[in-house]
Coordinates of C-alpha atoms and ligand atoms in Angstrom, one line a residue:
X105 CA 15.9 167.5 55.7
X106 CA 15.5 171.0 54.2
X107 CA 12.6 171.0 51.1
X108 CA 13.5 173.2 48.3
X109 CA 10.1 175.6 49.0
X110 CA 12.7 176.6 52.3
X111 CA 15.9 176.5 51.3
X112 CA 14.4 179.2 48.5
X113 CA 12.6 181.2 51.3
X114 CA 15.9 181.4 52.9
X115 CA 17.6 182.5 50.5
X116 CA 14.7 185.5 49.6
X117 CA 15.3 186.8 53.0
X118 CA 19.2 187.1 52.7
X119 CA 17.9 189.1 49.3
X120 CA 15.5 191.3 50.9
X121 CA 17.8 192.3 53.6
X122 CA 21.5 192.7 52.0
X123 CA 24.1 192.9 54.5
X124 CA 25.5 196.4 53.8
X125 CA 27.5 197.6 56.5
X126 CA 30.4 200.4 56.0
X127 CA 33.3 200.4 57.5
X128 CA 33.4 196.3 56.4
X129 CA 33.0 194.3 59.8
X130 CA 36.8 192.4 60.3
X131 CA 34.6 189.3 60.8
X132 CA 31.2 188.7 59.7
X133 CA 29.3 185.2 59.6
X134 CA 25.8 185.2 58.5
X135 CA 23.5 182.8 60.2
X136 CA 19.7 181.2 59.8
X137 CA 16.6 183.0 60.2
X138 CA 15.9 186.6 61.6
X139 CA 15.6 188.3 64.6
X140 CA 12.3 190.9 64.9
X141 CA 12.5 193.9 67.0
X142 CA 8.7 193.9 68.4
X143 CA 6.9 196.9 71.1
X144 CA 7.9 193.6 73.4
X145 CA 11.6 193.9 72.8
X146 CA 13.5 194.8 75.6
X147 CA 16.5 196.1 76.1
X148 CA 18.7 194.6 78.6
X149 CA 21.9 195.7 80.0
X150 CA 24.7 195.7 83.0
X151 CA 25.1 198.6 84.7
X152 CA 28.3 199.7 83.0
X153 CA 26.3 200.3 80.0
X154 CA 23.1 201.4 81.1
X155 CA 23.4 204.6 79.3
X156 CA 23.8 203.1 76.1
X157 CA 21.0 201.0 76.6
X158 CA 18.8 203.9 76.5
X159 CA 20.7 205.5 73.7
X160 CA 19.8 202.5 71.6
X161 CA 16.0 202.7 72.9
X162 CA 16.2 206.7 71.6
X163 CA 17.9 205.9 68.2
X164 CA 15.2 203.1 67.6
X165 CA 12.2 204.7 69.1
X166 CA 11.3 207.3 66.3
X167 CA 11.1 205.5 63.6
X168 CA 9.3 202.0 65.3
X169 CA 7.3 204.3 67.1
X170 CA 7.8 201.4 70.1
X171 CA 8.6 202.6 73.6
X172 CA 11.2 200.2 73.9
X173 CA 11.9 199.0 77.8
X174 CA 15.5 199.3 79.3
X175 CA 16.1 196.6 81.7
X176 CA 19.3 197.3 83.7
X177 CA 20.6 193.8 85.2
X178 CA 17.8 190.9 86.3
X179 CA 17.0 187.9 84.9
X180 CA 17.3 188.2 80.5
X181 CA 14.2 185.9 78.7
X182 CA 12.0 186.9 75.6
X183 CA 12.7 189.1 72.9
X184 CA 15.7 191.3 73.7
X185 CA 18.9 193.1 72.7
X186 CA 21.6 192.6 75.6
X187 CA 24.6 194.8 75.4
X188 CA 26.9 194.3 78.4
X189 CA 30.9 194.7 79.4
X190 CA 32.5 191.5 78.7
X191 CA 36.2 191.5 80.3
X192 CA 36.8 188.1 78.9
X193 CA 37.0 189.7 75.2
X194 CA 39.8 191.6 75.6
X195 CA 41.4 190.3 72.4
X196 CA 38.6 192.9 70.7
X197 CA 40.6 196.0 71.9
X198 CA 39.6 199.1 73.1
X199 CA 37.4 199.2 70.8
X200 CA 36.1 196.1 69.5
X201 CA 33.0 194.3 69.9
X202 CA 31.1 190.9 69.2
X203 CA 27.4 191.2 68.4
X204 CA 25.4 187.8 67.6
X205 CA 22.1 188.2 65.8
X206 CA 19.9 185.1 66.3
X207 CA 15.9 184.6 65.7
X208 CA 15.5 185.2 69.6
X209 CA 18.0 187.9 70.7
X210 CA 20.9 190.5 70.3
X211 CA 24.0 190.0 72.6
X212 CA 26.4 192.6 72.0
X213 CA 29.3 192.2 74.2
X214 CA 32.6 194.1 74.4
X215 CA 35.8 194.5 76.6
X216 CA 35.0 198.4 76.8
X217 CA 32.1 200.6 76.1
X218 CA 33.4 201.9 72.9
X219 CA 33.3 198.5 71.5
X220 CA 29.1 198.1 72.5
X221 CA 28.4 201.5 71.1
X222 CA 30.3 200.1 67.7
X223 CA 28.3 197.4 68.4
X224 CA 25.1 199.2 68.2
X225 CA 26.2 201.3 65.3
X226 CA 26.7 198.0 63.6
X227 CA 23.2 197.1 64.6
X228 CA 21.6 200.4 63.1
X229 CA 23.0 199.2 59.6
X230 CA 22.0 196.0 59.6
X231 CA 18.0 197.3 60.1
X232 CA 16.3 198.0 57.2
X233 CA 17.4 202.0 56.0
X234 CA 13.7 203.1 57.7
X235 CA 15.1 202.5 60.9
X236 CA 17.2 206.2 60.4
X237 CA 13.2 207.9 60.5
X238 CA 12.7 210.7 63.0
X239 CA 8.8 209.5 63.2
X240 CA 6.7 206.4 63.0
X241 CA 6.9 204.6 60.0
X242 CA 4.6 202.1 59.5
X243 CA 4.7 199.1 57.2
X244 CA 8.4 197.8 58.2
X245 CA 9.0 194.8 59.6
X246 CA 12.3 195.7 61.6
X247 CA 14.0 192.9 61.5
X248 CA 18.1 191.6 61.4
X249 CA 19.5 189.1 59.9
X250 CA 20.9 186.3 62.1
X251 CA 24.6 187.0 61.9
X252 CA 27.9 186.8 64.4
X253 CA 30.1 189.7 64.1
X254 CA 33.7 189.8 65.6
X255 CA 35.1 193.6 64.6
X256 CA 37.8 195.7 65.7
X257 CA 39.8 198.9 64.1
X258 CA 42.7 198.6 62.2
X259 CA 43.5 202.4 63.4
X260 CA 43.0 204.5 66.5
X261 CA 42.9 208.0 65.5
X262 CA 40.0 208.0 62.5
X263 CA 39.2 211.4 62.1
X264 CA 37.5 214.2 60.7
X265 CA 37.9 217.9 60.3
X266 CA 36.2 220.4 59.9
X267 CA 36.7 223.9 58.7
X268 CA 34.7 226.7 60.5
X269 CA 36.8 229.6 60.6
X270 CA 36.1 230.3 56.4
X271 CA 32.9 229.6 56.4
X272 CA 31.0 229.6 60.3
X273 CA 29.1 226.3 60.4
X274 CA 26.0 226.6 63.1
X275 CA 26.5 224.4 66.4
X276 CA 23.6 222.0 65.1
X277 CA 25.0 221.3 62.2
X278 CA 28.7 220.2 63.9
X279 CA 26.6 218.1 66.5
X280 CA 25.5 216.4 63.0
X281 CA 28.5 216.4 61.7
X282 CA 29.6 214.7 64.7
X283 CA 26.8 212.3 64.4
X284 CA 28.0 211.1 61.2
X285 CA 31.6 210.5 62.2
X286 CA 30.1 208.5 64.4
X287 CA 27.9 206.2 62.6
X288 CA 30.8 205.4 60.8
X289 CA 33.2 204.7 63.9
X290 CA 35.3 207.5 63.6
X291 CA 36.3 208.6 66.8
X292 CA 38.2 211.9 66.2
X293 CA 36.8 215.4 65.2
X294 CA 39.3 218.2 64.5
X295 CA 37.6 221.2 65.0
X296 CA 39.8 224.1 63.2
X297 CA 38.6 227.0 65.5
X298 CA 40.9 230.2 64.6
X299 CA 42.2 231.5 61.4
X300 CA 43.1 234.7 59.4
X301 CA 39.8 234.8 58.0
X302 CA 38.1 234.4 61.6
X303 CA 38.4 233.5 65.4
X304 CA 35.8 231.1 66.7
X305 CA 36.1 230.2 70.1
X306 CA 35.4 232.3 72.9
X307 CA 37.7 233.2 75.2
X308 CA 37.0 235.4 78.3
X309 CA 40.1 236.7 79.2
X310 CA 40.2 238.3 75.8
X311 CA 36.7 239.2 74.8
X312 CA 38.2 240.9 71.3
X313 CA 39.3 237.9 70.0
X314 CA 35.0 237.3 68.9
X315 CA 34.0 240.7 69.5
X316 CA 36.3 241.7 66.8
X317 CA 38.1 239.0 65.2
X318 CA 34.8 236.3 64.7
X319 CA 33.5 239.1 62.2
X320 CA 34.8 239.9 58.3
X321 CA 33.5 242.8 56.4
X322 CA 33.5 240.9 53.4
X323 CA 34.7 237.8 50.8
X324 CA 36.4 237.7 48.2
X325 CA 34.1 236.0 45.2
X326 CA 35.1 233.6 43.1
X327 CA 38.3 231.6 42.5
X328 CA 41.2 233.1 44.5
X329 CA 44.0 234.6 42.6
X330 CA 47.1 236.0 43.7
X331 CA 46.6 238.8 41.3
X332 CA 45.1 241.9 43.3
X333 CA 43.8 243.3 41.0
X334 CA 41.4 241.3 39.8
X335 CA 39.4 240.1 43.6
X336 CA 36.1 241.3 43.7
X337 CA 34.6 241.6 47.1
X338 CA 30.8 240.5 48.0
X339 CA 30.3 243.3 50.7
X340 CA 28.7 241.0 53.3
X341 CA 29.8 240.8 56.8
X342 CA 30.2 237.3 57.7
X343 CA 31.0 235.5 61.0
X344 CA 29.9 234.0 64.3
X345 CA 31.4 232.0 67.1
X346 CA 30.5 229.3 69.4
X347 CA 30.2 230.7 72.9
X348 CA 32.2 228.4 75.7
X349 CA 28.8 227.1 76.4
X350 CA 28.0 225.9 73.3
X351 CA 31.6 224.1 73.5
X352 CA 31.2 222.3 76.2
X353 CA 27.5 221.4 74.7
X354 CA 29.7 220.2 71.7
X355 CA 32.3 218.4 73.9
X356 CA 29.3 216.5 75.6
X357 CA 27.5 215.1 72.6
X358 CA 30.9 214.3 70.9
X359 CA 31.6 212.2 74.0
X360 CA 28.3 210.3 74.1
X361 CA 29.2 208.9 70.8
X362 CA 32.9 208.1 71.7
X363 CA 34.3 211.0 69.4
X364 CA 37.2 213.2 70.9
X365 CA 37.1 216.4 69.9
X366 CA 40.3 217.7 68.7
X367 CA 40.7 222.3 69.3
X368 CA 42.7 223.8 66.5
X369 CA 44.2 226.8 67.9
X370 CA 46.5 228.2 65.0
X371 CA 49.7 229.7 65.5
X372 CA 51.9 231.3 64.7
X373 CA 50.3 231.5 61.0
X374 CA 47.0 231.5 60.1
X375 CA 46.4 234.1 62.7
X376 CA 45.2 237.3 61.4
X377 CA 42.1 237.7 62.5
X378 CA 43.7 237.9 66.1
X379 CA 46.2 240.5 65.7
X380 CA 43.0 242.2 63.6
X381 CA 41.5 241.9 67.3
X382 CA 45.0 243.1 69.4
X383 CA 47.6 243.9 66.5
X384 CA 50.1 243.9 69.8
X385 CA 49.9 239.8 68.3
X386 CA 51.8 241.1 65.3
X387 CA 55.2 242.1 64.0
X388 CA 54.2 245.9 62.7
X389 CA 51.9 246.9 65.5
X390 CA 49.6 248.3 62.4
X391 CA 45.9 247.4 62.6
X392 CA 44.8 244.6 60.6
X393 CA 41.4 243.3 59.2
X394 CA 39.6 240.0 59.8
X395 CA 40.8 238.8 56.1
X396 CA 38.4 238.6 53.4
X397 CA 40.2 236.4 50.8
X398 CA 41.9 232.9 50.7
X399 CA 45.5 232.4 50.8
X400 CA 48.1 232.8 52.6
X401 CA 48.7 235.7 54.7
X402 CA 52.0 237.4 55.2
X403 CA 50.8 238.3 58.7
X404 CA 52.1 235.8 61.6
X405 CA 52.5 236.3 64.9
X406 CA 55.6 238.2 67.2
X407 CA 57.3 235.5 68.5
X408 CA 57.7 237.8 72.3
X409 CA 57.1 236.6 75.5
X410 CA 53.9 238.1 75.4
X411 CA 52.2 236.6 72.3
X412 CA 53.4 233.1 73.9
X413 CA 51.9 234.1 77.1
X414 CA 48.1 235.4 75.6
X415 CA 48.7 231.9 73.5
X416 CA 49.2 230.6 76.6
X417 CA 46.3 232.5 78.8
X418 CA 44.3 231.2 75.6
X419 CA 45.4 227.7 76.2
X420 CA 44.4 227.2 79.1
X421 CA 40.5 228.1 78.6
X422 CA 41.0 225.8 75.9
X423 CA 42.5 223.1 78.6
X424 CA 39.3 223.4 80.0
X425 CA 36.7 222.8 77.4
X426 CA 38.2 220.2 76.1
X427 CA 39.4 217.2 77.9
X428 CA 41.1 215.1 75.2
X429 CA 44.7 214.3 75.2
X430 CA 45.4 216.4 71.7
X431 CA 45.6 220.0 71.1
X432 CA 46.6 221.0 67.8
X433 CA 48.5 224.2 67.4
X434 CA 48.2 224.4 63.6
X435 CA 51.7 225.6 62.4
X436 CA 51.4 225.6 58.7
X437 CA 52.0 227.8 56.0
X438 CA 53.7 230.3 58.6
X439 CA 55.1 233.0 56.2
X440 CA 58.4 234.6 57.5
X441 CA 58.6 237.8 55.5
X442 CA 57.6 239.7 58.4
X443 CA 60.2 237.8 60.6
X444 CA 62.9 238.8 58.3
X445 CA 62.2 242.1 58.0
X446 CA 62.0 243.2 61.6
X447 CA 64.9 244.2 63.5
X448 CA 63.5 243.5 66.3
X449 CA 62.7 239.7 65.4
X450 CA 66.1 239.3 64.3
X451 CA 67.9 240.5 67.3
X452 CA 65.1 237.9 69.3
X453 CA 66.5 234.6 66.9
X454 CA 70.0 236.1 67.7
X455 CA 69.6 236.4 71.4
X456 CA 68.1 232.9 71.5
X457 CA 70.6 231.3 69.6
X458 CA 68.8 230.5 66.6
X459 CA 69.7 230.0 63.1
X460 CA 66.9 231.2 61.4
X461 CA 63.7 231.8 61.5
X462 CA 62.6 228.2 60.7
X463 CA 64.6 227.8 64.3
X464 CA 62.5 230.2 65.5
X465 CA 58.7 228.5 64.7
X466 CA 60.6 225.5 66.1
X467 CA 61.4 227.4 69.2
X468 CA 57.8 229.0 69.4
X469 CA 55.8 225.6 68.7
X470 CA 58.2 224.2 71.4
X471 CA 57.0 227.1 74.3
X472 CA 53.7 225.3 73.4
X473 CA 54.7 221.4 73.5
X474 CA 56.6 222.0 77.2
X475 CA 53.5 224.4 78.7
X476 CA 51.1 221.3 77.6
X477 CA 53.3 218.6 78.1
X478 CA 53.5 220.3 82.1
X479 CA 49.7 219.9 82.1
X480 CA 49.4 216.0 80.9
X481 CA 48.5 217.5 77.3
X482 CA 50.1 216.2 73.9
X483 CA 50.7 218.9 71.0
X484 CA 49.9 217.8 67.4
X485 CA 50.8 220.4 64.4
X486 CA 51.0 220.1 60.8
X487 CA 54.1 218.7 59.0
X488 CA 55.9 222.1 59.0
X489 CA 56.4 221.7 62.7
X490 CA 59.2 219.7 61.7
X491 CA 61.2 222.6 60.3
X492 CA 63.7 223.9 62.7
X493 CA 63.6 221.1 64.6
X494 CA 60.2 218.9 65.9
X495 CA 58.8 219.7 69.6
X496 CA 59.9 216.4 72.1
X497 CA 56.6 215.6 72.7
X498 CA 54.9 216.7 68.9
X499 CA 53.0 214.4 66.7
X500 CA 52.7 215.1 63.3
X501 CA 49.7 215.8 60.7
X502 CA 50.8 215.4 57.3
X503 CA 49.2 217.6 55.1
X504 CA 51.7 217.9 52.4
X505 CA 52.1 214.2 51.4
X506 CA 53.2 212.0 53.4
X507 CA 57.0 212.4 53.5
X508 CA 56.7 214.7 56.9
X509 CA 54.6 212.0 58.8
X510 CA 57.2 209.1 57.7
X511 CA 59.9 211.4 59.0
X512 CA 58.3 212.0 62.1
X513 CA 57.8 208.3 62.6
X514 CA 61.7 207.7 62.0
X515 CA 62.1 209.9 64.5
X516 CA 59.9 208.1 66.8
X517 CA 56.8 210.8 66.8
X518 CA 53.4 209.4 66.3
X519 CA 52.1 210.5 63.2
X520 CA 48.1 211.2 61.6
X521 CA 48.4 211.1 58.1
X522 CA 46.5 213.9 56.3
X523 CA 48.0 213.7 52.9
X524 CA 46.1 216.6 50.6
X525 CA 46.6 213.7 47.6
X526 CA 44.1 211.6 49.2
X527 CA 42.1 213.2 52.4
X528 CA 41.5 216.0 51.3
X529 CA 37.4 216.3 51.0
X530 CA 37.4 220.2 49.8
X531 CA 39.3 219.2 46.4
X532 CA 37.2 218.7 43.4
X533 CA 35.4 214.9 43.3
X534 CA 34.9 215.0 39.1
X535 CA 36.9 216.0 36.2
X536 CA 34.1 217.5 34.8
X537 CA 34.1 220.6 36.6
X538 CA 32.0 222.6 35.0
X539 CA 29.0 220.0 36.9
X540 CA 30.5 220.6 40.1
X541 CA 30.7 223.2 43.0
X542 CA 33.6 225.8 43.0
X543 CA 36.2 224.0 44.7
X544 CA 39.9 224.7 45.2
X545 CA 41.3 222.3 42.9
X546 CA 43.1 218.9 43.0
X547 CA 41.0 216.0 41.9
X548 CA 40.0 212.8 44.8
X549 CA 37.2 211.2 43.1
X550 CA 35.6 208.5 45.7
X551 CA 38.1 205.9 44.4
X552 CA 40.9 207.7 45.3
X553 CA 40.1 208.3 48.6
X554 CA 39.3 204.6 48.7
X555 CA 42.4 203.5 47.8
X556 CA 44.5 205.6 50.5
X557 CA 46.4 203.6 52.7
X558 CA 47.8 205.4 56.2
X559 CA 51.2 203.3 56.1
X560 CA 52.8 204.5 53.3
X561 CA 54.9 201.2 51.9
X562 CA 58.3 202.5 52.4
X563 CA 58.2 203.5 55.9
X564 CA 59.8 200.3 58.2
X565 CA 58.1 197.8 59.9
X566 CA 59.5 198.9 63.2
X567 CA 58.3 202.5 62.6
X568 CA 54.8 201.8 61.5
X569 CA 53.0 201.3 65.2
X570 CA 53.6 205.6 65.2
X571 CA 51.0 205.6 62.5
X572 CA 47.6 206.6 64.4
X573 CA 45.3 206.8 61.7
X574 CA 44.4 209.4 59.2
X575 CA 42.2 211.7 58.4
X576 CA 39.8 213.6 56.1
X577 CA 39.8 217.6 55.9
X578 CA 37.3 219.5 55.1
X579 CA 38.3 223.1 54.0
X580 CA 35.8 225.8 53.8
X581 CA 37.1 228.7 51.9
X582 CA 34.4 227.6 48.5
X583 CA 32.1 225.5 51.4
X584 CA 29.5 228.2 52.1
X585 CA 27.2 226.0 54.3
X586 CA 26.6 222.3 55.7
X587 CA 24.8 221.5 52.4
X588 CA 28.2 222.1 50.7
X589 CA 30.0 220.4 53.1
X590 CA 27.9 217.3 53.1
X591 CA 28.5 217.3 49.3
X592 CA 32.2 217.0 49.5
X593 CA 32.5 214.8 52.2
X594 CA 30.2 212.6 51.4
X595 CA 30.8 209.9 50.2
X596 CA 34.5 209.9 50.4
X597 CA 34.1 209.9 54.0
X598 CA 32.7 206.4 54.1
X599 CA 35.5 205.5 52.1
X600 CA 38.0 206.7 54.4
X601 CA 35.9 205.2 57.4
X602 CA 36.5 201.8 55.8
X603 CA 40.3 202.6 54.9
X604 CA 40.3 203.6 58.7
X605 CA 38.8 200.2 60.0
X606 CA 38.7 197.3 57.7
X607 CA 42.2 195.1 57.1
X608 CA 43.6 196.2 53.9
X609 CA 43.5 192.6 53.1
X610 CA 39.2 193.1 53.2
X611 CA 39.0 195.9 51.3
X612 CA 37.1 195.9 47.7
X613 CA 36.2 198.6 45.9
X614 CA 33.3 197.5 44.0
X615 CA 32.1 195.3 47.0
X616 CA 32.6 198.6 49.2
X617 CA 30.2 200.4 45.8
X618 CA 28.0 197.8 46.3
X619 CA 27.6 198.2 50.3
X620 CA 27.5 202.2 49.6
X621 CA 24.6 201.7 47.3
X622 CA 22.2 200.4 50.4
X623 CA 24.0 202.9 52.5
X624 CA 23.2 205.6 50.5
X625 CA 19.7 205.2 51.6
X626 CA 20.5 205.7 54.8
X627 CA 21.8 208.8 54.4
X628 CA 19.2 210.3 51.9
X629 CA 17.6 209.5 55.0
X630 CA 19.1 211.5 57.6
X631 CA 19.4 214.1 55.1
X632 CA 22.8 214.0 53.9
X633 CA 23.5 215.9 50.6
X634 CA 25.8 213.8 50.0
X635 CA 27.2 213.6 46.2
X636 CA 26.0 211.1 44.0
X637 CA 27.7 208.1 42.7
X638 CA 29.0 208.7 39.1
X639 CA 32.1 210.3 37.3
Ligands
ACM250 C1 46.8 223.1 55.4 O1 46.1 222.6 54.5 N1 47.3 224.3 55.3 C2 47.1 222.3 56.6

């Protein structure tokens, strides 16, 4: 019989060690006792997942200061945290995993190795906050409460983006960026590498590209206007790009925590600073700067065989640095001014048989889908891909709403839903304003983004398996730095982590507060400037 003195014990511990884990675990049974992670822990594994054996012993090292063993197959006793391939769970999904917590061991099995790292990421949240230390930290007992855990996503593509091409963000702080995703089970990171206000990938066939196009004079300060006359420049140059070395660097640490790197290569808007760096690119032949304020600008790309060839010369260093299955070719807010004033454009839509010159992004975009399609690639472009007509092989990221990605899904396209109303992390988090950094508008506080559901109600049942996921954009025209951007997308991108993985069914918005709370502890101690809760 259990005395009173232990039931209250019991329930102390539960108290002392709340069970705050974002995204929400599908399944999550708390159990009787605690397990202790000791210097005598070891950490056991199959061979499949040797690697992230000693991945967990260098997360948990710093901050226990223990030199955790890794024990790679052989006989399991004593303390220990097992994490091993377990076929027979297939019902968990690519990515699922089952992790039991009892006074005498961690098991963390999974059908595939993105499920045990989820596993272990789960793990990390359900040690106390100290446990995200980079050195010893004496005084914690590092213990887990006893607990079985059966979790899978609800969504295969959750991602985040990132802006670098407004404001260049250094390599270590992406790799963090990247780290965060991660420790929330995102899997996706959409790097948005070229734009009219700067180029920043490098590629060697065309060495301009960064020479000259990774570099602006200047930025416009303040809010952006479309009034001329009133911009006021700061007279800095600003700029930098990440060398193909520091890509693949990238690449490689994304991939150790089961993210998939996404390469934005923008055409045929957005895509100034390259004809600033061979104004062959563009419709006037007239030389161009780097641009220096936010907007849109009217200058797009020729649509000639050349441009789609350098696009395609480009391409394929792209191709090389990253291996994922997506490569996003950008194709918003592609002003055709310059397409309708130029003979020579005109006689090009004429000799194609085009209608216009919506026909004719469709036809360019689709030069792109075919040439990756040939080399086992799939194109994914925003929503205005689907004017003039939608690529075969396209899938859709809609930006503007999310009336493009139902659209594409009716037409049997897979869709990412990136709906500015509720994912995107550069619009304002407060209606007071005046307390907040410039942003560039709109209004998503934490709640919002909470709230967003991927499958928008109207689209049909049998259309709804097209929906990948979502995901959250960060824009940097007002984000200066990886302080800023840790501001605005933290917290909301917790929230959309949970939106991403939990059943809709599970979600709770003040339970999800009341997780966050813990959680924010975590991330005040991995240094995340995140914005605090509040109106
Ligand atoms: C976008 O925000 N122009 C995709």
């Amino acid at each position: 019989m259990i005395t009173l003195p232990l039931l209250a014990s019991l329930v102390l511990v539960q108290d002392t060690v709340p069970l705050a884990v974002i995204p929400q675990p599908v399944n999550l049974t708390p159990g009787t006792g605690m397990f202790t992670l000791t210097a005598q822990t070891v950490i056991w594994t199959d061979r499949v997942s040797a690697r992230l054996g000693h991945q967990l012993a260098e997360l948990l090292e710093p901050a226990t200061g223990f030199p955790l063993d890794v024990q790679v197959g052989g006989t399991r006793t004593g303390s220990r945290i097992s994490l091993r391939r377990d076929t027979s769970l297939k019902r968990l999904g690519l990515e699922g995993y089952r992790l039991e917590v009892s006074p005498t061991r961690v098991l963390i099995r999974a059908p595939e190795l993105a499920g045990v790292f989820y596993g272990i990421q789960t793990l990390r949240q359900l040690l106390p906050p100290e446990i995200f230390r980079d050195a010893a930290f004496d005084g914690v007992r590092w213990t887990v409460p006893a607990v079985t855990v059966e979790d899978w996503p609800r969504f295969p593509w959750r991602g985040g983006h990132l802006d670098v091409c407004r404001h260049f963000m250094p390599k270590e702080f992406v790799k963090k960026y990247i780290d965060l995703l991660a420790l929330h089970k995102m899997n996706s990171f959409h790097w948005h590498l070229t734009e009219d206000q700067g180029w920043r990938i490098e590629i060697t066939k065309y060495p301009r590209l960064t020479d000259v196009g990774a570099w602006r004079a200047q930025t416009l300060v303040g809010p952006y206007t479309e009034d001329s006359t009133t911009w006021v420049f700061d007279g800095e140059r600003h700029g930098g790009y990440y060398t193909q070395d520091d890509i693949r660097e990238i690449v490689a640490y994304a991939k150790e925590r089961f993210v998939t790197v996404v390469p934005e290569i923008e055409m045929p808007g957005h895509s100034q600073a390259a004809i600033a760096a061979y104004p062959w690119l563009g419709n006037t032949g007239d030389s161009v700067p780097v641009l220096g304020r936010w907007g849109v600008s009217a200058n797009i790309l020729k649509p000639s065989d050349s441009t789609i060839a350098f696009y395609q010369d480009v391409l394929t260093e792209v191709l090389q640095l990253f291996p994922g299955p997506f490569i996003h070719v950008g194709g918003d807010e592609a002003l055709k001014d310059q397409w309708k004033a130029s003979p020579w454009v005109q006689a090009r839509i004429k000799e194609l048989g085009l209608a216009n010159e919506e026909e004719m992004q469709s036809w360019f975009i689709r030069q792109m889908d075919a040439w990756l399609a040939a080399r086992g690639r799939r194109l994914v472009g925003w929503d205005e891909i689907l004017e003039g007509g939608l690529a075969p092989g396209a899938t859709v990221m809609s930006w503007r709403g999310t009336e493009g990605g139902i659209a594409a899904a009716r037409a049997g396209h897979d869709v990412v839903m990136a709906p500015g109303s509720h994912t995107y992390f550069d619009h304002y988090q407060s209606q007071n304003r005046a307390a907040e950094p410039l942003a560039i508008g709109g209004f998503t506080p934490l709640e919002k983004a909470y709230a967003f559901d991927p499958v928008p109600a109207e689209l049909e049942p049998q259309y709804r398996r097209h929906i990948l996921g979502a995901q959250g954009q960060v824009w940097t025209e007002y984000i200066k730095g990886p302080k800023q951007v840790e501001y605005m997308a933290y917290p909301r991108m917790t929230a959309l982590a949970e939106v991403l993985w939990t059943p809709p069914a599970q979600k709770n918005y003040e339970d999800f507060v009341g997780r966050l709370r813990t959680h924010l502890r975590r991330l005040d101690i991995l240094d995340v400037n995140y914005r605090p809760l509040g109106p």
